[in-house]
PDB file of C-alpha atoms in Angstrom:
ATOM      1  CA  UNK K 254      55.707  14.114 -10.163  1.00  0.00           C
ATOM      2  CA  UNK K 255      52.399  12.132  -9.282  1.00  0.00           C
ATOM      3  CA  UNK K 256      51.441   8.649 -10.434  1.00  0.00           C
ATOM      4  CA  UNK K 257      48.836   6.224 -10.430  1.00  0.00           C
ATOM      5  CA  UNK K 258      50.199   4.416  -6.957  1.00  0.00           C
ATOM      6  CA  UNK K 259      50.743   7.819  -5.182  1.00  0.00           C
ATOM      7  CA  UNK K 260      47.477   7.490  -3.089  1.00  0.00           C
ATOM      8  CA  UNK K 261      47.943   9.620  -0.946  1.00  0.00           C
ATOM      9  CA  UNK K 262      47.149  12.975  -2.799  1.00  0.00           C
ATOM     10  CA  UNK K 263      43.481  10.741  -4.266  1.00  0.00           C
ATOM     11  CA  UNK K 264      45.060   8.391  -6.879  1.00  0.00           C
ATOM     12  CA  UNK K 265      43.831   4.912  -6.809  1.00  0.00           C
ATOM     13  CA  UNK K 266      46.747   3.166  -5.024  1.00  0.00           C
ATOM     14  CA  UNK K 267      48.421  -0.059  -4.992  1.00  0.00           C
ATOM     15  CA  UNK K 268      44.202  -1.072  -5.717  1.00  0.00           C
ATOM     16  CA  UNK K 269      45.123  -0.490  -9.159  1.00  0.00           C
ATOM     17  CA  UNK K 270      46.571  -3.766  -9.562  1.00  0.00           C
ATOM     18  CA  UNK K 271      43.468  -6.174  -8.878  1.00  0.00           C
ATOM     19  CA  UNK K 272      41.974  -5.177 -12.151  1.00  0.00           C
ATOM     20  CA  UNK K 273      44.203  -6.780 -14.657  1.00  0.00           C
ATOM     21  CA  UNK K 274      43.978  -9.389 -11.947  1.00  0.00           C
ATOM     22  CA  UNK K 275      40.229  -9.499 -11.861  1.00  0.00           C
ATOM     23  CA  UNK K 276      39.517  -9.720 -16.097  1.00  0.00           C
ATOM     24  CA  UNK K 277      42.068 -12.623 -16.175  1.00  0.00           C
ATOM     25  CA  UNK K 278      40.213 -14.424 -13.845  1.00  0.00           C
ATOM     26  CA  UNK K 279      36.969 -13.467 -16.171  1.00  0.00           C
ATOM     27  CA  UNK K 280      38.587 -14.554 -19.873  1.00  0.00           C
ATOM     28  CA  UNK K 281      38.903 -17.721 -18.149  1.00  0.00           C
ATOM     29  CA  UNK K 282      36.321 -18.575 -16.634  1.00  0.00           C
ATOM     30  CA  UNK K 283      34.419 -17.728 -19.813  1.00  0.00           C
ATOM     31  CA  UNK K 284      36.995 -19.825 -21.254  1.00  0.00           C
ATOM     32  CA  UNK K 285      36.745 -22.856 -19.280  1.00  0.00           C
ATOM     33  CA  UNK K 286      32.484 -22.894 -19.616  1.00  0.00           C
ATOM     34  CA  UNK K 287      32.940 -22.498 -22.567  1.00  0.00           C
ATOM     35  CA  UNK K 288      35.622 -25.888 -23.478  1.00  0.00           C
ATOM     36  CA  UNK K 289      33.189 -27.487 -20.996  1.00  0.00           C
ATOM     37  CA  UNK K 290      29.956 -27.039 -22.757  1.00  0.00           C
ATOM     38  CA  UNK K 291      29.962 -25.415 -26.357  1.00  0.00           C
ATOM     39  CA  UNK K 292      33.265 -26.757 -27.651  1.00  0.00           C
ATOM     40  CA  UNK K 293      33.318 -31.015 -25.941  1.00  0.00           C
ATOM     41  CA  UNK K 294      30.971 -31.819 -29.104  1.00  0.00           C
ATOM     42  CA  UNK K 295      32.821 -30.591 -31.269  1.00  0.00           C
ATOM     43  CA  UNK K 296      35.851 -32.869 -31.400  1.00  0.00           C
ATOM     44  CA  UNK K 297      37.237 -36.015 -29.351  1.00  0.00           C
ATOM     45  CA  UNK K 298      36.320 -39.298 -28.072  1.00  0.00           C
ATOM     46  CA  UNK K 299      32.745 -40.728 -26.995  1.00  0.00           C
ATOM     47  CA  UNK K 300      30.571 -39.489 -29.757  1.00  0.00           C
ATOM     48  CA  UNK K 301      29.146 -41.589 -32.852  1.00  0.00           C
ATOM     49  CA  UNK K 302      30.132 -41.191 -36.351  1.00  0.00           C
ATOM     50  CA  UNK K 303      28.883 -37.774 -37.868  1.00  0.00           C
ATOM     51  CA  UNK K 304      25.957 -39.641 -40.271  1.00  0.00           C
ATOM     52  CA  UNK K 305      24.555 -40.839 -36.783  1.00  0.00           C
ATOM     53  CA  UNK K 306      23.295 -44.444 -38.953  1.00  0.00           C
ATOM     54  CA  UNK K 307      22.098 -47.052 -36.486  1.00  0.00           C
ATOM     55  CA  UNK K 308      24.707 -48.956 -37.206  1.00  0.00           C
ATOM     56  CA  UNK K 309      27.941 -46.520 -36.797  1.00  0.00           C
ATOM     57  CA  UNK K 310      25.258 -45.549 -33.282  1.00  0.00           C
ATOM     58  CA  UNK K 311      25.806 -49.782 -32.436  1.00  0.00           C
ATOM     59  CA  UNK K 312      29.853 -49.654 -33.093  1.00  0.00           C
ATOM     60  CA  UNK K 313      30.168 -46.699 -30.747  1.00  0.00           C
ATOM     61  CA  UNK K 314      27.679 -48.514 -28.089  1.00  0.00           C
ATOM     62  CA  UNK K 315      29.835 -51.860 -27.962  1.00  0.00           C
ATOM     63  CA  UNK K 316      33.092 -49.823 -28.450  1.00  0.00           C
ATOM     64  CA  UNK K 317      32.195 -48.298 -25.237  1.00  0.00           C
ATOM     65  CA  UNK K 318      31.065 -51.435 -23.564  1.00  0.00           C
ATOM     66  CA  UNK K 319      27.672 -51.050 -23.121  1.00  0.00           C
ATOM     67  CA  UNK K 320      26.759 -54.245 -25.347  1.00  0.00           C
ATOM     68  CA  UNK K 321      28.779 -57.684 -25.357  1.00  0.00           C
ATOM     69  CA  UNK K 322      29.623 -58.963 -28.599  1.00  0.00           C
ATOM     70  CA  UNK K 323      26.851 -61.721 -28.867  1.00  0.00           C
ATOM     71  CA  UNK K 324      24.443 -58.585 -28.815  1.00  0.00           C
ATOM     72  CA  UNK K 325      26.129 -56.465 -31.322  1.00  0.00           C
ATOM     73  CA  UNK K 326      26.964 -59.527 -33.922  1.00  0.00           C
ATOM     74  CA  UNK K 327      22.961 -59.894 -33.108  1.00  0.00           C
ATOM     75  CA  UNK K 328      22.275 -56.704 -33.740  1.00  0.00           C
ATOM     76  CA  UNK K 329      24.345 -56.029 -36.071  1.00  0.00           C
ATOM     77  CA  UNK K 330      23.051 -58.603 -39.268  1.00  0.00           C
ATOM     78  CA  UNK K 331      19.481 -57.395 -38.347  1.00  0.00           C
ATOM     79  CA  UNK K 332      20.417 -53.754 -38.529  1.00  0.00           C
ATOM     80  CA  UNK K 333      22.531 -54.613 -41.762  1.00  0.00           C
ATOM     81  CA  UNK K 334      19.718 -55.977 -43.432  1.00  0.00           C
ATOM     82  CA  UNK K 335      18.196 -52.971 -43.408  1.00  0.00           C
ATOM     83  CA  UNK K 336      20.752 -50.270 -43.203  1.00  0.00           C
ATOM     84  CA  UNK K 337      24.300 -51.790 -44.835  1.00  0.00           C
ATOM     85  CA  UNK K 338      25.162 -51.554 -48.180  1.00  0.00           C
ATOM     86  CA  UNK K 339      23.167 -53.319 -50.723  1.00  0.00           C
ATOM     87  CA  UNK K 340      25.251 -56.667 -51.348  1.00  0.00           C
ATOM     88  CA  UNK K 341      25.993 -58.373 -55.129  1.00  0.00           C
ATOM     89  CA  UNK K 342      22.829 -60.229 -56.363  1.00  0.00           C
ATOM     90  CA  UNK K 343      20.395 -58.239 -54.162  1.00  0.00           C
ATOM     91  CA  UNK K 344      17.415 -56.282 -56.640  1.00  0.00           C
ATOM     92  CA  UNK K 345      18.301 -52.338 -56.064  1.00  0.00           C
TER      93      UNK K 345
END
């Protein structure tokens, strides 16, 4: 009876076991690269709000510690005048 592992008669021998390992490494590397590059931006912290408004970007910078509280409130008051929701009593 001839088997694949019977390499004395010209079969592939024990090296046949390397091919599934090589494919597992290729697939694992591909998934790792996708997770670190393409899929990273779709979810998770460290990303500003989807709308990309200046107020949400400012909030993100404050939350990450790039700016302090005084600077946050100062910039928010300026941005709120330009990009904020209309207040009551303001003519639209």
